[in-house]
PDB file of C-alpha atoms in Angstrom:
ATOM      1  CA  MET A1245     187.137  74.923  43.111  1.00  0.00           C
ATOM      2  CA  ALA A1246     184.450  72.025  43.955  1.00  0.00           C
ATOM      3  CA  GLU A1247     186.578  72.030  46.960  1.00  0.00           C
ATOM      4  CA  TYR A1248     185.558  75.507  47.249  1.00  0.00           C
ATOM      5  CA  ASN A1249     182.028  74.509  46.476  1.00  0.00           C
ATOM      6  CA  THR A1250     181.826  71.684  48.648  1.00  0.00           C
ATOM      7  CA  MET A1251     183.426  74.054  51.871  1.00  0.00           C
ATOM      8  CA  ARG A1252     180.334  77.082  50.694  1.00  0.00           C
ATOM      9  CA  ALA A1253     177.468  74.845  50.220  1.00  0.00           C
ATOM     10  CA  GLN A1254     178.928  73.141  54.359  1.00  0.00           C
ATOM     11  CA  THR A1255     179.173  77.064  55.313  1.00  0.00           C
ATOM     12  CA  ILE A1256     175.011  77.722  54.067  1.00  0.00           C
ATOM     13  CA  SER A1257     174.162  74.442  55.653  1.00  0.00           C
ATOM     14  CA  THR A1258     175.422  76.181  58.550  1.00  0.00           C
ATOM     15  CA  THR A1259     174.607  78.888  58.955  1.00  0.00           C
ATOM     16  CA  ARG A1260     170.848  77.699  57.361  1.00  0.00           C
ATOM     17  CA  ALA A1261     170.263  75.261  60.845  1.00  0.00           C
ATOM     18  CA  ALA A1262     171.719  78.022  63.197  1.00  0.00           C
ATOM     19  CA  GLN A1263     168.966  80.507  62.094  1.00  0.00           C
ATOM     20  CA  ILE A1264     165.869  77.271  61.960  1.00  0.00           C
ATOM     21  CA  ASP A1265     167.721  76.244  65.597  1.00  0.00           C
ATOM     22  CA  ALA A1266     167.691  80.168  66.482  1.00  0.00           C
ATOM     23  CA  GLY A1267     163.597  80.534  64.989  1.00  0.00           C
ATOM     24  CA  LEU A1268     162.930  77.060  66.885  1.00  0.00           C
ATOM     25  CA  ARG A1269     164.119  78.895  70.344  1.00  0.00           C
ATOM     26  CA  ALA A1270     161.881  82.283  69.536  1.00  0.00           C
ATOM     27  CA  HIS A1271     158.869  79.801  68.447  1.00  0.00           C
ATOM     28  CA  MET A1272     159.057  77.998  71.668  1.00  0.00           C
ATOM     29  CA  ASN A1273     159.130  81.087  73.571  1.00  0.00           C
ATOM     30  CA  LYS A1274     155.714  82.302  72.045  1.00  0.00           C
ATOM     31  CA  VAL A1275     154.188  79.047  72.276  1.00  0.00           C
ATOM     32  CA  TYR A1276     154.930  78.762  76.248  1.00  0.00           C
ATOM     33  CA  GLY A1277     154.594  82.418  76.195  1.00  0.00           C
ATOM     34  CA  THR A1278     151.124  82.544  75.197  1.00  0.00           C
ATOM     35  CA  MET A1279     150.229  79.108  77.165  1.00  0.00           C
ATOM     36  CA  SER A1280     151.368  81.280  80.331  1.00  0.00           C
ATOM     37  CA  VAL A1281     149.043  84.057  79.413  1.00  0.00           C
ATOM     38  CA  GLY A1282     145.980  81.924  79.383  1.00  0.00           C
ATOM     39  CA  MET A1283     147.015  79.904  81.906  1.00  0.00           C
ATOM     40  CA  LEU A1284     146.507  83.434  83.915  1.00  0.00           C
ATOM     41  CA  ILE A1285     143.588  84.782  82.071  1.00  0.00           C
ATOM     42  CA  THR A1286     142.244  81.066  83.825  1.00  0.00           C
ATOM     43  CA  ALA A1287     143.307  81.556  87.013  1.00  0.00           C
ATOM     44  CA  ALA A1288     141.656  84.996  86.738  1.00  0.00           C
ATOM     45  CA  ALA A1289     138.438  84.298  85.943  1.00  0.00           C
ATOM     46  CA  ALA A1290     137.839  81.680  88.137  1.00  0.00           C
ATOM     47  CA  TRP A1291     139.247  83.302  91.341  1.00  0.00           C
ATOM     48  CA  ALA A1292     136.784  86.594  90.690  1.00  0.00           C
ATOM     49  CA  ILE A1293     133.867  84.486  89.224  1.00  0.00           C
ATOM     50  CA  ALA A1294     134.216  82.691  92.402  1.00  0.00           C
ATOM     51  CA  GLY A1295     134.018  85.169  94.287  1.00  0.00           C
ATOM     52  CA  LEU A1296     131.265  86.512  92.520  1.00  0.00           C
ATOM     53  CA  THR A1297     128.903  83.780  93.529  1.00  0.00           C
ATOM     54  CA  THR A1298     128.724  83.161  97.417  1.00  0.00           C
ATOM     55  CA  THR A1299     128.054  85.652 100.096  1.00  0.00           C
ATOM     56  CA  THR A1300     128.510  85.743 103.368  1.00  0.00           C
ATOM     57  CA  ASP A1301     125.282  87.145 104.394  1.00  0.00           C
ATOM     58  CA  PRO A1302     122.558  84.316 105.207  1.00  0.00           C
ATOM     59  CA  SER A1303     119.588  86.561 103.865  1.00  0.00           C
ATOM     60  CA  ALA A1304     121.327  86.843 100.519  1.00  0.00           C
ATOM     61  CA  ALA A1305     121.874  82.971  99.679  1.00  0.00           C
ATOM     62  CA  VAL A1306     119.459  81.391  98.320  1.00  0.00           C
ATOM     63  CA  ALA A1307     121.342  78.354  97.854  1.00  0.00           C
ATOM     64  CA  GLN A1308     124.266  75.926 100.387  1.00  0.00           C
ATOM     65  CA  LEU A1309     127.162  73.571  99.077  1.00  0.00           C
ATOM     66  CA  GLY A1310     127.699  70.531 100.862  1.00  0.00           C
ATOM     67  CA  ASN A1311     130.681  72.622 102.910  1.00  0.00           C
ATOM     68  CA  GLY A1312     128.749  75.309 103.796  1.00  0.00           C
ATOM     69  CA  THR A1313     129.109  77.755 101.268  1.00  0.00           C
ATOM     70  CA  MET A1314     126.296  79.966 100.662  1.00  0.00           C
ATOM     71  CA  LEU A1315     125.141  81.333  96.903  1.00  0.00           C
ATOM     72  CA  ASN A1316     123.922  83.997  95.866  1.00  0.00           C
ATOM     73  CA  GLN A1317     121.645  84.047  92.809  1.00  0.00           C
ATOM     74  CA  PHE A1318     123.630  83.778  90.310  1.00  0.00           C
ATOM     75  CA  GLY A1319     126.702  81.182  92.340  1.00  0.00           C
ATOM     76  CA  ALA A1320     122.916  79.169  92.131  1.00  0.00           C
ATOM     77  CA  THR A1321     122.293  79.841  88.387  1.00  0.00           C
ATOM     78  CA  ILE A1322     125.820  78.853  87.722  1.00  0.00           C
ATOM     79  CA  TYR A1323     126.698  75.499  89.595  1.00  0.00           C
ATOM     80  CA  LEU A1324     122.680  74.762  90.797  1.00  0.00           C
ATOM     81  CA  SER A1325     121.052  75.249  87.476  1.00  0.00           C
ATOM     82  CA  PRO A1326     121.090  73.152  84.028  1.00  0.00           C
ATOM     83  CA  LEU A1327     123.188  75.979  82.616  1.00  0.00           C
ATOM     84  CA  ARG A1328     125.648  74.347  84.345  1.00  0.00           C
ATOM     85  CA  TRP A1329     125.869  71.649  81.246  1.00  0.00           C
ATOM     86  CA  VAL A1330     126.365  74.367  79.373  1.00  0.00           C
ATOM     87  CA  ILE A1331     129.081  75.731  80.431  1.00  0.00           C
ATOM     88  CA  MET A1332     130.847  72.295  81.597  1.00  0.00           C
ATOM     89  CA  PHE A1333     130.836  71.324  78.323  1.00  0.00           C
ATOM     90  CA  ALA A1334     130.882  74.694  75.504  1.00  0.00           C
ATOM     91  CA  PRO A1335     135.103  74.354  76.079  1.00  0.00           C
ATOM     92  CA  LEU A1336     135.406  71.026  74.675  1.00  0.00           C
ATOM     93  CA  ALA A1337     132.612  70.655  71.631  1.00  0.00           C
ATOM     94  CA  PHE A1338     134.437  74.965  70.852  1.00  0.00           C
ATOM     95  CA  ILE A1339     137.582  72.778  70.695  1.00  0.00           C
ATOM     96  CA  LEU A1340     136.359  70.056  68.873  1.00  0.00           C
ATOM     97  CA  PHE A1341     133.866  71.900  66.040  1.00  0.00           C
ATOM     98  CA  GLY A1342     135.315  76.046  66.662  1.00  0.00           C
ATOM     99  CA  TRP A1343     138.509  75.186  66.858  1.00  0.00           C
ATOM    100  CA  GLY A1344     139.561  74.259  63.532  1.00  0.00           C
ATOM    101  CA  ALA A1345     137.386  76.734  60.711  1.00  0.00           C
ATOM    102  CA  LEU A1346     139.147  79.342  63.405  1.00  0.00           C
ATOM    103  CA  MET A1347     142.291  77.997  62.766  1.00  0.00           C
ATOM    104  CA  ARG A1348     141.238  77.521  58.960  1.00  0.00           C
ATOM    105  CA  ARG A1349     140.093  81.138  58.290  1.00  0.00           C
ATOM    106  CA  ALA A1350     141.288  83.754  60.784  1.00  0.00           C
ATOM    107  CA  SER A1351     144.496  85.496  61.040  1.00  0.00           C
ATOM    108  CA  ALA A1352     147.708  84.523  63.946  1.00  0.00           C
ATOM    109  CA  ALA A1353     145.598  87.856  65.694  1.00  0.00           C
ATOM    110  CA  GLY A1354     141.908  86.223  65.713  1.00  0.00           C
ATOM    111  CA  VAL A1355     143.278  82.684  66.879  1.00  0.00           C
ATOM    112  CA  GLN A1356     145.031  84.008  69.850  1.00  0.00           C
ATOM    113  CA  LEU A1357     142.066  86.067  70.304  1.00  0.00           C
ATOM    114  CA  GLY A1358     140.498  82.997  70.276  1.00  0.00           C
ATOM    115  CA  PHE A1359     142.476  81.283  72.466  1.00  0.00           C
ATOM    116  CA  PHE A1360     142.482  83.641  75.025  1.00  0.00           C
ATOM    117  CA  VAL A1361     138.192  83.839  75.341  1.00  0.00           C
ATOM    118  CA  PHE A1362     138.836  80.491  75.228  1.00  0.00           C
ATOM    119  CA  ALA A1363     140.552  80.594  78.786  1.00  0.00           C
ATOM    120  CA  THR A1364     138.313  82.624  80.063  1.00  0.00           C
ATOM    121  CA  ALA A1365     135.546  80.516  78.958  1.00  0.00           C
ATOM    122  CA  ILE A1366     137.701  77.459  80.804  1.00  0.00           C
ATOM    123  CA  GLY A1367     137.848  80.367  83.686  1.00  0.00           C
ATOM    124  CA  LEU A1368     134.294  79.896  84.359  1.00  0.00           C
ATOM    125  CA  SER A1369     133.877  75.963  84.684  1.00  0.00           C
ATOM    126  CA  LEU A1370     136.704  76.107  86.924  1.00  0.00           C
ATOM    127  CA  SER A1371     135.612  78.642  89.600  1.00  0.00           C
ATOM    128  CA  SER A1372     134.459  76.007  91.452  1.00  0.00           C
ATOM    129  CA  ILE A1373     136.880  74.459  92.798  1.00  0.00           C
ATOM    130  CA  PHE A1374     137.741  77.407  95.050  1.00  0.00           C
ATOM    131  CA  LEU A1375     134.565  76.547  96.658  1.00  0.00           C
ATOM    132  CA  VAL A1376     135.377  73.317  96.903  1.00  0.00           C
ATOM    133  CA  PHE A1377     139.580  72.981  98.310  1.00  0.00           C
ATOM    134  CA  THR A1378     141.385  75.282 100.035  1.00  0.00           C
ATOM    135  CA  SER A1379     143.576  77.840  98.629  1.00  0.00           C
ATOM    136  CA  VAL A1380     146.449  76.819  99.760  1.00  0.00           C
ATOM    137  CA  SER A1381     146.095  73.389  98.434  1.00  0.00           C
ATOM    138  CA  ILE A1382     145.177  74.172  94.710  1.00  0.00           C
ATOM    139  CA  VAL A1383     148.789  76.782  95.415  1.00  0.00           C
ATOM    140  CA  GLN A1384     150.227  73.228  96.040  1.00  0.00           C
ATOM    141  CA  THR A1385     148.582  71.146  92.798  1.00  0.00           C
ATOM    142  CA  PHE A1386     149.663  74.081  90.669  1.00  0.00           C
ATOM    143  CA  LEU A1387     153.283  73.671  91.650  1.00  0.00           C
ATOM    144  CA  VAL A1388     153.345  70.240  91.056  1.00  0.00           C
ATOM    145  CA  THR A1389     152.542  70.217  88.361  1.00  0.00           C
ATOM    146  CA  ALA A1390     154.322  72.931  86.670  1.00  0.00           C
ATOM    147  CA  ILE A1391     156.997  71.706  88.381  1.00  0.00           C
ATOM    148  CA  ALA A1392     155.704  67.637  86.083  1.00  0.00           C
ATOM    149  CA  PHE A1393     154.692  69.837  82.884  1.00  0.00           C
ATOM    150  CA  ALA A1394     158.143  71.437  82.655  1.00  0.00           C
ATOM    151  CA  GLY A1395     159.823  68.232  83.191  1.00  0.00           C
ATOM    152  CA  LEU A1396     158.013  66.298  80.225  1.00  0.00           C
ATOM    153  CA  SER A1397     157.456  68.363  78.077  1.00  0.00           C
ATOM    154  CA  LEU A1398     162.230  69.150  78.756  1.00  0.00           C
ATOM    155  CA  TYR A1399     162.211  65.513  77.645  1.00  0.00           C
ATOM    156  CA  GLY A1400     159.596  65.757  74.777  1.00  0.00           C
ATOM    157  CA  TYR A1401     161.948  68.882  73.322  1.00  0.00           C
ATOM    158  CA  THR A1402     165.241  67.149  74.051  1.00  0.00           C
ATOM    159  CA  THR A1403     163.926  63.264  73.085  1.00  0.00           C
ATOM    160  CA  LYS A1404     165.201  61.294  69.916  1.00  0.00           C
ATOM    161  CA  LYS A1405     162.541  59.070  70.024  1.00  0.00           C
ATOM    162  CA  ASP A1406     159.515  59.271  67.624  1.00  0.00           C
ATOM    163  CA  LEU A1407     156.384  59.597  70.175  1.00  0.00           C
ATOM    164  CA  SER A1408     154.234  60.091  67.688  1.00  0.00           C
ATOM    165  CA  GLY A1409     153.166  56.389  67.632  1.00  0.00           C
ATOM    166  CA  MET A1410     152.380  57.048  71.320  1.00  0.00           C
ATOM    167  CA  GLY A1411     150.458  60.360  70.797  1.00  0.00           C
ATOM    168  CA  THR A1412     147.176  57.983  68.789  1.00  0.00           C
ATOM    169  CA  PHE A1413     147.934  55.567  71.713  1.00  0.00           C
ATOM    170  CA  LEU A1414     146.664  58.485  73.949  1.00  0.00           C
ATOM    171  CA  ILE A1415     145.255  60.897  72.001  1.00  0.00           C
ATOM    172  CA  MET A1416     142.884  57.055  71.346  1.00  0.00           C
ATOM    173  CA  GLY A1417     143.254  56.845  75.932  1.00  0.00           C
ATOM    174  CA  VAL A1418     141.324  60.407  75.710  1.00  0.00           C
ATOM    175  CA  ILE A1419     138.084  59.707  74.375  1.00  0.00           C
ATOM    176  CA  GLY A1420     137.983  57.012  75.937  1.00  0.00           C
ATOM    177  CA  LEU A1421     138.479  59.189  79.436  1.00  0.00           C
ATOM    178  CA  ILE A1422     135.125  61.387  77.938  1.00  0.00           C
ATOM    179  CA  VAL A1423     133.203  58.760  77.780  1.00  0.00           C
ATOM    180  CA  ALA A1424     133.871  57.398  80.979  1.00  0.00           C
ATOM    181  CA  MET A1425     133.289  60.948  82.968  1.00  0.00           C
ATOM    182  CA  ILE A1426     130.450  61.808  81.179  1.00  0.00           C
ATOM    183  CA  ILE A1427     129.429  58.171  81.941  1.00  0.00           C
ATOM    184  CA  ASN A1428     130.279  58.937  85.937  1.00  0.00           C
ATOM    185  CA  ILE A1429     128.088  61.626  85.720  1.00  0.00           C
ATOM    186  CA  PHE A1430     125.476  59.577  86.034  1.00  0.00           C
ATOM    187  CA  LEU A1431     127.051  56.766  87.822  1.00  0.00           C
ATOM    188  CA  GLN A1432     128.722  59.262  91.051  1.00  0.00           C
ATOM    189  CA  SER A1433     131.169  56.384  91.402  1.00  0.00           C
ATOM    190  CA  PRO A1434     134.134  57.417  93.726  1.00  0.00           C
ATOM    191  CA  ALA A1435     136.091  54.227  92.428  1.00  0.00           C
ATOM    192  CA  MET A1436     135.143  55.188  89.683  1.00  0.00           C
ATOM    193  CA  MET A1437     136.285  58.387  89.506  1.00  0.00           C
ATOM    194  CA  PHE A1438     139.463  57.768  91.371  1.00  0.00           C
ATOM    195  CA  ALA A1439     140.468  55.360  87.719  1.00  0.00           C
ATOM    196  CA  ILE A1440     139.907  58.053  85.576  1.00  0.00           C
ATOM    197  CA  SER A1441     141.916  60.396  87.340  1.00  0.00           C
ATOM    198  CA  ALA A1442     144.947  58.291  87.406  1.00  0.00           C
ATOM    199  CA  ILE A1443     144.528  57.302  84.076  1.00  0.00           C
ATOM    200  CA  GLY A1444     144.228  60.604  84.031  1.00  0.00           C
ATOM    201  CA  ILE A1445     147.601  61.979  84.672  1.00  0.00           C
ATOM    202  CA  LEU A1446     149.452  59.242  82.597  1.00  0.00           C
ATOM    203  CA  ILE A1447     147.316  60.419  79.425  1.00  0.00           C
ATOM    204  CA  PHE A1448     147.962  64.405  79.548  1.00  0.00           C
ATOM    205  CA  ALA A1449     151.197  62.793  80.813  1.00  0.00           C
ATOM    206  CA  GLY A1450     152.660  61.603  77.811  1.00  0.00           C
ATOM    207  CA  LEU A1451     150.234  64.089  75.524  1.00  0.00           C
ATOM    208  CA  THR A1452     152.793  66.983  77.105  1.00  0.00           C
ATOM    209  CA  ALA A1453     155.886  65.447  75.972  1.00  0.00           C
ATOM    210  CA  PHE A1454     153.843  64.065  73.228  1.00  0.00           C
ATOM    211  CA  TYR A1455     152.838  67.748  71.757  1.00  0.00           C
ATOM    212  CA  THR A1456     156.186  69.484  72.198  1.00  0.00           C
ATOM    213  CA  GLN A1457     157.768  67.228  70.256  1.00  0.00           C
ATOM    214  CA  THR A1458     155.295  67.764  67.546  1.00  0.00           C
ATOM    215  CA  ILE A1459     155.240  71.039  68.437  1.00  0.00           C
ATOM    216  CA  LYS A1460     159.321  71.558  67.764  1.00  0.00           C
ATOM    217  CA  SER A1461     158.632  69.290  64.283  1.00  0.00           C
ATOM    218  CA  GLU A1462     156.389  71.309  63.345  1.00  0.00           C
ATOM    219  CA  TYR A1463     158.292  74.084  63.113  1.00  0.00           C
ATOM    220  CA  VAL A1464     161.469  72.764  61.755  1.00  0.00           C
ATOM    221  CA  ALA A1465     159.105  71.605  58.587  1.00  0.00           C
ATOM    222  CA  HIS A1466     157.735  73.928  57.459  1.00  0.00           C
ATOM    223  CA  ALA A1467     160.213  76.649  58.701  1.00  0.00           C
ATOM    224  CA  ALA A1468     162.345  76.731  55.618  1.00  0.00           C
ATOM    225  CA  ALA A1469     158.960  77.898  53.952  1.00  0.00           C
ATOM    226  CA  GLY A1470     159.132  81.510  55.420  1.00  0.00           C
ATOM    227  CA  ASP A1471     155.342  80.948  55.718  1.00  0.00           C
ATOM    228  CA  GLN A1472     155.635  83.470  58.874  1.00  0.00           C
ATOM    229  CA  ASP A1473     151.561  83.537  59.697  1.00  0.00           C
ATOM    230  CA  TRP A1474     151.168  79.756  59.872  1.00  0.00           C
ATOM    231  CA  LEU A1475     153.338  79.987  62.162  1.00  0.00           C
ATOM    232  CA  ASP A1476     152.433  82.557  64.077  1.00  0.00           C
ATOM    233  CA  LYS A1477     149.305  80.380  64.277  1.00  0.00           C
ATOM    234  CA  ALA A1478     151.225  77.139  64.251  1.00  0.00           C
ATOM    235  CA  ALA A1479     152.645  78.645  67.655  1.00  0.00           C
ATOM    236  CA  VAL A1480     149.209  79.125  69.480  1.00  0.00           C
ATOM    237  CA  ASP A1481     147.728  75.739  68.461  1.00  0.00           C
ATOM    238  CA  GLY A1482     150.631  74.855  70.419  1.00  0.00           C
ATOM    239  CA  ALA A1483     150.149  76.906  73.540  1.00  0.00           C
ATOM    240  CA  LEU A1484     146.789  75.288  73.255  1.00  0.00           C
ATOM    241  CA  SER A1485     147.591  71.497  72.971  1.00  0.00           C
ATOM    242  CA  LEU A1486     150.176  72.303  75.668  1.00  0.00           C
ATOM    243  CA  TYR A1487     147.563  73.993  78.122  1.00  0.00           C
ATOM    244  CA  ILE A1488     144.605  71.022  77.555  1.00  0.00           C
ATOM    245  CA  SER A1489     147.286  69.240  78.728  1.00  0.00           C
ATOM    246  CA  PHE A1490     149.049  71.085  81.832  1.00  0.00           C
ATOM    247  CA  LEU A1491     145.018  71.817  82.749  1.00  0.00           C
ATOM    248  CA  ASN A1492     143.976  68.617  82.845  1.00  0.00           C
ATOM    249  CA  MET A1493     147.182  67.147  84.817  1.00  0.00           C
ATOM    250  CA  PHE A1494     146.067  69.889  87.644  1.00  0.00           C
ATOM    251  CA  GLN A1495     142.639  68.842  87.960  1.00  0.00           C
ATOM    252  CA  PHE A1496     142.995  64.969  88.003  1.00  0.00           C
ATOM    253  CA  LEU A1497     146.082  65.952  90.579  1.00  0.00           C
ATOM    254  CA  LEU A1498     144.166  68.036  92.653  1.00  0.00           C
ATOM    255  CA  MET A1499     141.206  65.219  92.812  1.00  0.00           C
ATOM    256  CA  PHE A1500     144.961  63.366  94.658  1.00  0.00           C
ATOM    257  CA  LEU A1501     146.293  66.462  97.027  1.00  0.00           C
ATOM    258  CA  GLY A1502     143.634  68.545  97.316  1.00  0.00           C
ATOM    259  CA  GLN A1503     142.382  69.061 100.632  1.00  0.00           C
ATOM    260  CA  GLN A1504     138.464  70.449 100.316  1.00  0.00           C
ATOM    261  CA  GLU A1505     137.393  73.161 102.766  1.00  0.00           C
TER     262      GLU A1505
END
């Protein structure tokens, strides 16, 4: 009888482990799927807005960039007026002050909608890259980023090493990076921008692996509770973390690989 109970317990344990593994795969697919949709929204919004801000008619231009790109009134308002500071810092303010409240109070559908709105806002702030860098270099940099991201995320998913200590250090590095970037807005130092880009690539490369491991660990820890609403919101939260890492790696790599118009 004791042997039967032991075998039964082992069977239940094996079955439960298989269920968690299947659930984890579905959860990670949702994370990557949500992130991918967010990236598509960002790219589409950035491309569309960039197209709406330029003109080829000199009589309709109200300003001109250093590379000769002519801006219409809409473009001048977005890129040259004080509104550009709002566009630049609004997504950061949302992450710092709005996302946590949304996670606590909104439904899973509401959280997902919030993420897609955030992705659209990021598209607005990123639209200027289509006016500065060539389309070919943007696509090439995106592909390089995608390959690097896939490798780093796979490492974070499969490694047995605990990355939590590294994650804490890297998040502190992000704070320092933001401060340095704000300072360089006023200094406009090319050397400082080069250093920020190099350090930024390393920081967000590490965070990609860290966030992937965290998403996996949190799912395994909470799967037994069966709180589907929490798991759905956690998938969107994980997608946001990976989205931000991907986006920052892309921007910093563009500083190195991008060819200007």
